[in-house]
Amino acid sequence: QVQLVESGGGLVQAGGSLRLSCEASGGTFSWYTVGWFRRAPGKVREFVAAISWSTSDPYYADSVKGRFTISRDNAKNTVYLQMNSLKPEDTAVYICAVGPNGGRRIVDYLDWGQGTQVTVSS
């Protein structure tokens, strides 16, 4: 089992930027797809972005495409989510997860972090 710890969340004004980090311990990212999900108040957890272990090809939810960038550093066992042009509707707890094959569904991922809060003020 991989332990995941997110960091980098905070309060930012609309239009601002944040970079989230997801660091793994007890295992290695190298053989997993790493995904970011978010859970906004009163809403279900939704897919944000993911990056393949084999090709490092990223894919994104339509709501963040062009604004968010996911990247990985396997040597540091860390995945990053650069978030630009933030909007109030991006406010949520952001959670990273790992899975063997990747995907956009919650069931595609096996291990989850606790999350980091992102709040975007208008």
Backbone as ProteinMPNN parsed JSONL, in Angstrom:
{"seq_chain_A": "QVQLVESGGGLVQAGGSLRLSCEASGGTFSWYTVGWFRRAPGKVREFVAAISWSTSDPYYADSVKGRFTISRDNAKNTVYLQMNSLKPEDTAVYICAVGPNGGRRIVDYLDWGQGTQVTVSS", "coords_chain_A": {"N_chain_A": [[0.843, -1.182, 0.0], [0.517, 2.196, -0.829], [1.383, 5.197, 0.716], [0.055, 8.435, 0.628], [0.631, 11.899, 0.57], [-0.683, 15.037, 0.444], [0.074, 18.46, -0.351], [0.329, 22.078, -0.35], [-2.024, 23.436, -0.708], [-4.334, 26.204, -0.124], [-5.468, 29.595, 0.429], [-6.54, 31.667, -2.153], [-6.891, 34.389, -4.434], [-9.353, 34.835, -7.017], [-8.239, 34.114, -10.283], [-5.667, 33.726, -9.549], [-2.835, 31.541, -8.743], [-1.863, 28.22, -7.751], [0.285, 25.596, -6.625], [-0.005, 22.267, -6.221], [1.261, 19.461, -4.396], [1.906, 15.978, -4.38], [3.108, 13.511, -2.513], [4.626, 10.334, -2.329], [5.016, 7.543, -0.14], [6.352, 4.494, 1.204], [6.272, 3.061, -1.04], [6.486, 3.27, -4.611], [5.946, 5.653, -7.156], [6.469, 4.909, -9.696], [5.282, 2.808, -11.135], [2.639, 3.345, -11.332], [-0.401, 4.978, -12.339], [-1.117, 8.277, -11.546], [-3.576, 10.187, -10.083], [-5.551, 13.185, -9.719], [-8.233, 14.218, -7.791], [-11.171, 16.064, -6.798], [-13.186, 17.368, -4.149], [-15.879, 19.21, -3.691], [-17.792, 21.324, -1.465], [-20.829, 19.798, -0.6], [-20.917, 18.357, -2.942], [-20.187, 15.543, -5.095], [-17.165, 13.588, -5.242], [-14.935, 14.43, -7.812], [-13.225, 13.807, -10.892], [-10.116, 15.295, -11.757], [-7.478, 15.425, -12.976], [-4.938, 13.312, -14.462], [-1.975, 11.307, -14.714], [-0.128, 9.185, -16.735], [1.776, 6.287, -15.825], [3.424, 4.998, -17.611], [3.696, 6.415, -20.009], [3.691, 9.014, -19.308], [1.736, 10.627, -20.272], [-0.604, 13.179, -19.908], [-4.019, 13.651, -18.803], [-7.116, 15.418, -18.647], [-9.934, 16.791, -16.851], [-12.629, 18.4, -18.525], [-13.321, 20.798, -17.359], [-11.038, 21.895, -16.297], [-9.119, 21.905, -18.197], [-6.488, 23.396, -19.966], [-6.012, 25.197, -17.983], [-4.994, 23.889, -15.736], [-2.095, 21.927, -14.975], [-0.659, 18.798, -14.897], [2.105, 17.037, -13.596], [4.949, 14.866, -13.172], [7.545, 13.643, -11.008], [9.387, 11.08, -10.896], [11.719, 10.334, -9.601], [11.603, 11.732, -7.272], [9.358, 10.739, -6.231], [6.988, 12.189, -6.48], [4.117, 13.975, -7.484], [2.814, 16.724, -9.244], [0.403, 19.366, -9.3], [-0.196, 21.983, -11.117], [-2.007, 24.863, -10.861], [-3.602, 27.289, -12.553], [-5.142, 30.492, -13.267], [-7.288, 30.408, -11.461], [-10.627, 29.787, -10.325], [-13.563, 30.683, -8.409], [-15.229, 28.435, -8.366], [-13.44, 26.376, -8.35], [-12.876, 25.835, -5.79], [-12.302, 23.459, -3.326], [-11.582, 20.321, -1.675], [-8.616, 18.87, -2.55], [-7.476, 15.819, -3.748], [-5.116, 13.26, -4.035], [-4.438, 10.198, -5.799], [-3.549, 6.763, -6.486], [-3.349, 4.341, -9.073], [-3.364, 1.211, -10.893], [-3.858, 1.271, -13.635], [-4.985, 3.628, -14.301], [-7.413, 6.184, -15.218], [-10.675, 7.788, -15.173], [-12.446, 7.359, -13.201], [-13.493, 6.91, -9.783], [-13.231, 4.301, -8.88], [-11.097, 3.343, -10.284], [-8.818, 3.739, -8.901], [-6.609, 2.88, -6.225], [-5.272, 3.59, -3.791], [-5.452, 6.37, -1.617], [-4.874, 9.812, -0.748], [-5.234, 12.162, 2.013], [-6.003, 14.685, 1.365], [-5.915, 18.205, 0.429], [-6.86, 21.491, 1.208], [-8.219, 23.803, -1.033], [-9.046, 27.085, -1.525], [-10.744, 29.485, -3.301], [-11.189, 32.808, -3.586], [-13.62, 35.26, -4.556]], "CA_chain_A": [[0.0, 0.0, 0.0], [1.261, 3.438, -0.938], [0.857, 6.33, 1.484], [0.092, 9.659, -0.162], [0.458, 13.12, 1.355], [-0.831, 16.223, -0.389], [0.421, 19.743, 0.248], [0.306, 23.199, -1.276], [-3.311, 24.118, -0.745], [-4.411, 27.47, 0.579], [-6.462, 30.59, 0.007], [-6.027, 32.479, -3.254], [-7.934, 35.154, -5.116], [-9.687, 34.408, -8.372], [-7.208, 34.485, -11.233], [-4.371, 33.379, -9.008], [-2.266, 30.228, -9.004], [-1.335, 27.386, -6.681], [0.852, 24.323, -7.058], [-0.183, 21.192, -5.252], [2.188, 18.341, -4.472], [1.463, 14.688, -3.835], [4.317, 12.725, -2.289], [4.354, 8.958, -1.953], [5.957, 6.813, 0.698], [5.953, 3.1, 1.33], [6.178, 2.491, -2.379], [6.99, 4.176, -5.626], [4.978, 6.056, -8.167], [6.927, 4.607, -11.049], [4.462, 1.817, -11.805], [1.239, 3.707, -11.171], [-0.986, 6.228, -12.792], [-1.467, 9.137, -10.416], [-4.679, 11.078, -10.424], [-6.059, 14.182, -8.777], [-9.673, 14.403, -7.714], [-11.54, 17.113, -5.854], [-14.501, 17.246, -3.528], [-16.399, 20.511, -3.286], [-18.873, 21.202, -0.464], [-22.131, 19.395, -1.11], [-20.811, 17.692, -4.241], [-19.457, 14.284, -5.103], [-15.787, 13.659, -5.677], [-14.854, 14.422, -9.259], [-11.907, 13.685, -11.499], [-9.498, 16.545, -12.197], [-6.387, 15.176, -13.911], [-4.152, 12.123, -14.18], [-0.788, 11.177, -15.557], [0.204, 7.777, -16.889], [3.122, 5.904, -15.387], [4.234, 4.45, -18.698], [3.957, 7.377, -21.081], [3.605, 10.362, -18.738], [0.72, 11.416, -20.954], [-1.61, 13.68, -18.986], [-5.359, 13.916, -19.295], [-7.765, 16.379, -17.76], [-11.36, 17.076, -16.952], [-12.87, 19.555, -19.39], [-13.468, 22.01, -16.552], [-9.735, 22.447, -15.919], [-8.213, 21.827, -19.336], [-5.955, 24.699, -20.348], [-5.679, 25.982, -16.777], [-4.245, 23.038, -14.818], [-1.082, 21.066, -15.575], [-0.165, 17.747, -14.024], [3.433, 16.552, -13.965], [5.461, 13.926, -12.175], [8.982, 13.458, -10.836], [9.471, 9.748, -10.312], [12.884, 10.27, -8.722], [11.189, 12.304, -5.987], [8.076, 10.138, -5.854], [6.095, 13.326, -6.301], [3.324, 14.462, -8.605], [2.433, 18.117, -9.032], [-0.739, 19.908, -10.039], [-0.097, 23.433, -11.243], [-3.341, 25.382, -11.103], [-3.577, 28.702, -12.935], [-6.439, 31.113, -13.581], [-8.24, 29.757, -10.558], [-11.972, 30.336, -10.231], [-14.228, 30.297, -7.156], [-15.78, 27.076, -8.479], [-12.375, 25.397, -8.126], [-12.777, 25.604, -4.353], [-12.56, 22.055, -3.005], [-10.475, 19.534, -1.155], [-7.964, 18.179, -3.659], [-7.018, 14.535, -3.244], [-4.413, 12.47, -5.045], [-4.669, 8.763, -5.706], [-2.765, 5.961, -7.42], [-4.016, 3.166, -9.594], [-2.494, 0.472, -11.801], [-4.124, 1.522, -15.047], [-5.486, 4.975, -14.528], [-8.796, 6.362, -15.614], [-11.351, 8.965, -14.643], [-13.399, 6.941, -12.198], [-12.967, 6.665, -8.446], [-12.91, 2.872, -8.731], [-9.846, 3.044, -10.992], [-7.697, 4.071, -8.028], [-6.552, 1.98, -5.075], [-4.823, 4.261, -2.578], [-5.847, 7.774, -1.619], [-4.398, 10.684, 0.3], [-6.26, 12.8, 2.844], [-6.452, 15.885, 0.683], [-5.477, 19.534, 0.829], [-7.943, 22.423, 0.91], [-7.995, 24.947, -1.914], [-10.16, 28.029, -1.466], [-10.572, 30.58, -4.244], [-12.132, 33.885, -3.267], [-14.007, 36.074, -5.722]], "C_chain_A": [[0.89, 1.248, 0.0], [0.585, 4.497, -0.076], [1.086, 7.613, 0.701], [-0.175, 10.858, 0.737], [0.426, 14.308, 0.407], [-0.403, 17.468, 0.385], [0.281, 20.832, -0.807], [-1.012, 23.932, -1.378], [-3.273, 25.429, 0.02], [-5.518, 28.335, 0.051], [-5.836, 31.491, -1.05], [-7.19, 33.24, -3.874], [-8.184, 34.594, -6.506], [-8.663, 34.966, -9.357], [-5.811, 34.12, -10.793], [-3.969, 31.945, -9.316], [-1.853, 29.543, -7.708], [-0.7, 26.165, -7.309], [0.712, 23.32, -5.924], [0.872, 20.11, -5.482], [1.559, 17.114, -3.848], [2.697, 13.803, -3.736], [3.952, 11.338, -1.779], [5.426, 8.421, -1.026], [5.442, 5.385, 0.839], [5.799, 2.415, -0.001], [6.747, 3.49, -3.357], [5.903, 4.463, -6.64], [5.253, 5.409, -9.513], [6.005, 3.676, -11.815], [2.975, 2.137, -11.736], [0.861, 4.904, -12.026], [-1.399, 7.003, -11.552], [-2.551, 10.114, -10.866], [-4.954, 12.082, -9.321], [-7.58, 14.224, -8.917], [-9.936, 15.589, -6.792], [-12.955, 16.892, -5.366], [-14.923, 18.614, -3.013], [-17.528, 20.325, -2.278], [-20.199, 20.854, -1.113], [-22.103, 18.678, -2.436], [-20.041, 16.394, -4.111], [-18.03, 14.525, -5.578], [-15.727, 13.563, -7.194], [-13.405, 14.383, -9.722], [-11.411, 15.049, -11.956], [-8.456, 16.288, -13.279], [-5.681, 13.898, -13.514], [-2.971, 12.078, -15.133], [-0.361, 9.723, -15.545], [1.61, 7.476, -16.406], [3.999, 5.535, -16.565], [4.616, 5.509, -19.731], [4.072, 8.813, -20.577], [2.628, 11.249, -19.499], [-0.312, 11.883, -19.938], [-2.996, 13.723, -19.621], [-6.138, 14.635, -18.207], [-9.277, 16.357, -17.905], [-11.536, 18.329, -17.808], [-12.887, 20.862, -18.601], [-12.133, 22.657, -16.194], [-8.749, 22.478, -17.076], [-7.791, 23.227, -19.772], [-5.566, 25.573, -19.174], [-4.791, 25.192, -15.816], [-3.245, 22.196, -15.607], [-0.597, 20.069, -14.543], [1.194, 17.284, -14.524], [3.936, 15.635, -12.863], [6.982, 13.917, -12.177], [9.15, 12.125, -10.125], [10.651, 9.615, -9.352], [12.548, 10.802, -7.33], [9.889, 11.7, -5.488], [7.007, 11.206, -5.621], [5.39, 13.673, -7.605], [2.832, 15.857, -8.252], [1.165, 18.436, -9.825], [-0.613, 21.425, -10.003], [-1.46, 23.964, -11.66], [-3.252, 26.884, -11.348], [-4.994, 29.183, -13.228], [-7.546, 30.515, -12.725], [-9.551, 30.531, -10.477], [-12.596, 29.933, -8.898], [-14.786, 28.871, -7.211], [-14.714, 25.989, -8.392], [-12.183, 25.109, -6.641], [-13.197, 24.183, -4.006], [-11.388, 21.509, -2.197], [-9.907, 18.73, -2.322], [-7.23, 16.957, -3.1], [-6.277, 13.802, -4.35], [-4.611, 10.981, -4.761], [-3.794, 8.05, -6.727], [-3.554, 4.731, -7.834], [-3.147, 2.49, -10.63], [-2.665, 0.842, -13.262], [-4.624, 2.914, -15.356], [-6.936, 4.993, -14.951], [-9.37, 7.592, -14.96], [-12.335, 8.621, -13.542], [-12.726, 6.704, -10.847], [-12.513, 5.224, -8.296], [-11.628, 2.478, -9.454], [-8.627, 3.198, -10.097], [-7.783, 3.285, -6.724], [-6.221, 2.695, -3.77], [-5.05, 5.759, -2.721], [-5.163, 8.534, -0.487], [-5.565, 11.274, 1.079], [-6.788, 14.083, 2.236], [-5.867, 17.163, 1.25], [-6.534, 20.534, 0.349], [-7.457, 23.547, 0.008], [-9.243, 25.828, -1.86], [-9.845, 29.214, -2.37], [-11.635, 31.63, -3.956], [-12.41, 34.726, -4.506], [-13.673, 37.539, -5.529]], "O_chain_A": [[1.876, 1.331, 0.732], [-0.632, 4.672, -0.13], [2.175, 7.849, 0.178], [-1.089, 10.839, 1.562], [1.377, 14.556, -0.334], [-0.504, 17.522, 1.611], [0.135, 20.551, -1.996], [-1.105, 24.948, -2.066], [-2.306, 25.727, 0.721], [-6.397, 27.877, -0.679], [-4.737, 32.014, -0.862], [-8.333, 32.784, -3.838], [-7.313, 33.952, -7.093], [-8.273, 36.131, -9.277], [-4.869, 34.196, -11.582], [-4.657, 31.23, -10.045], [-1.539, 30.192, -6.711], [-1.093, 25.741, -8.395], [1.239, 23.505, -4.827], [1.314, 19.878, -6.607], [0.775, 17.211, -2.904], [3.262, 13.395, -4.75], [3.089, 11.183, -0.915], [6.594, 8.799, -1.117], [4.262, 5.106, 0.624], [5.258, 1.313, -0.083], [7.416, 4.447, -2.966], [5.057, 3.618, -6.935], [4.375, 5.362, -10.375], [5.952, 3.75, -13.043], [2.142, 1.287, -12.049], [1.703, 5.729, -12.382], [-1.968, 6.437, -10.619], [-2.433, 10.772, -11.9], [-4.634, 11.86, -8.154], [-8.122, 14.26, -10.021], [-9.038, 16.058, -6.094], [-13.798, 16.319, -6.056], [-14.387, 19.11, -2.022], [-18.155, 19.266, -2.245], [-20.642, 21.518, -2.051], [-23.158, 18.41, -3.011], [-19.328, 16.176, -3.131], [-17.731, 15.528, -6.226], [-16.39, 12.717, -7.794], [-12.495, 14.858, -9.042], [-12.179, 15.859, -12.475], [-8.531, 16.856, -14.368], [-5.798, 13.441, -12.376], [-2.962, 12.707, -16.191], [-0.246, 9.103, -14.488], [2.52, 8.291, -16.553], [5.212, 5.744, -16.516], [5.727, 5.497, -20.261], [4.492, 9.711, -21.307], [2.678, 12.474, -19.389], [-0.843, 11.07, -19.182], [-3.121, 13.819, -20.841], [-5.863, 14.488, -17.016], [-9.821, 15.959, -18.935], [-10.68, 19.213, -17.806], [-12.509, 21.911, -19.122], [-12.092, 23.832, -15.828], [-7.655, 23.026, -16.942], [-8.621, 24.123, -19.928], [-4.871, 26.575, -19.342], [-3.929, 25.77, -15.154], [-3.502, 21.803, -16.745], [-0.177, 20.444, -13.449], [1.41, 17.155, -15.729], [3.405, 15.635, -11.753], [7.621, 14.149, -13.203], [9.066, 12.051, -8.899], [10.577, 8.854, -8.387], [13.135, 10.376, -6.335], [9.374, 12.098, -4.444], [6.225, 11.122, -4.674], [5.989, 13.663, -8.68], [2.478, 16.133, -7.106], [0.902, 17.851, -10.876], [-0.889, 22.063, -8.986], [-2.003, 23.563, -12.69], [-2.874, 27.65, -10.461], [-5.916, 28.388, -13.411], [-8.613, 30.162, -13.228], [-9.576, 31.76, -10.55], [-12.189, 28.929, -8.314], [-14.807, 28.18, -6.193], [-15.045, 24.804, -8.363], [-11.405, 24.227, -6.278], [-14.299, 23.749, -4.343], [-10.348, 22.153, -2.06], [-10.634, 17.999, -2.995], [-6.479, 17.045, -2.129], [-6.759, 13.731, -5.48], [-4.909, 10.574, -3.638], [-3.35, 8.649, -7.707], [-4.318, 4.162, -7.053], [-2.267, 3.135, -11.2], [-1.72, 0.737, -14.045], [-4.683, 3.331, -16.513], [-7.596, 3.958, -15.031], [-8.668, 8.345, -14.285], [-12.993, 9.511, -13.003], [-11.551, 6.346, -10.776], [-11.504, 4.961, -7.643], [-11.126, 1.373, -9.249], [-7.519, 2.83, -10.488], [-8.867, 3.051, -6.189], [-6.842, 2.419, -2.743], [-4.866, 6.336, -3.792], [-4.905, 7.985, 0.584], [-6.725, 10.937, 0.842], [-7.894, 14.52, 2.554], [-5.392, 17.206, 2.385], [-7.036, 20.434, -0.77], [-6.419, 24.161, 0.257], [-10.354, 25.366, -2.119], [-8.81, 29.863, -2.223], [-12.832, 31.367, -4.07], [-11.558, 34.882, -5.38], [-13.933, 38.353, -6.415]]}, "name": "protein", "num_of_chains": 1, "seq": "QVQLVESGGGLVQAGGSLRLSCEASGGTFSWYTVGWFRRAPGKVREFVAAISWSTSDPYYADSVKGRFTISRDNAKNTVYLQMNSLKPEDTAVYICAVGPNGGRRIVDYLDWGQGTQVTVSS"}
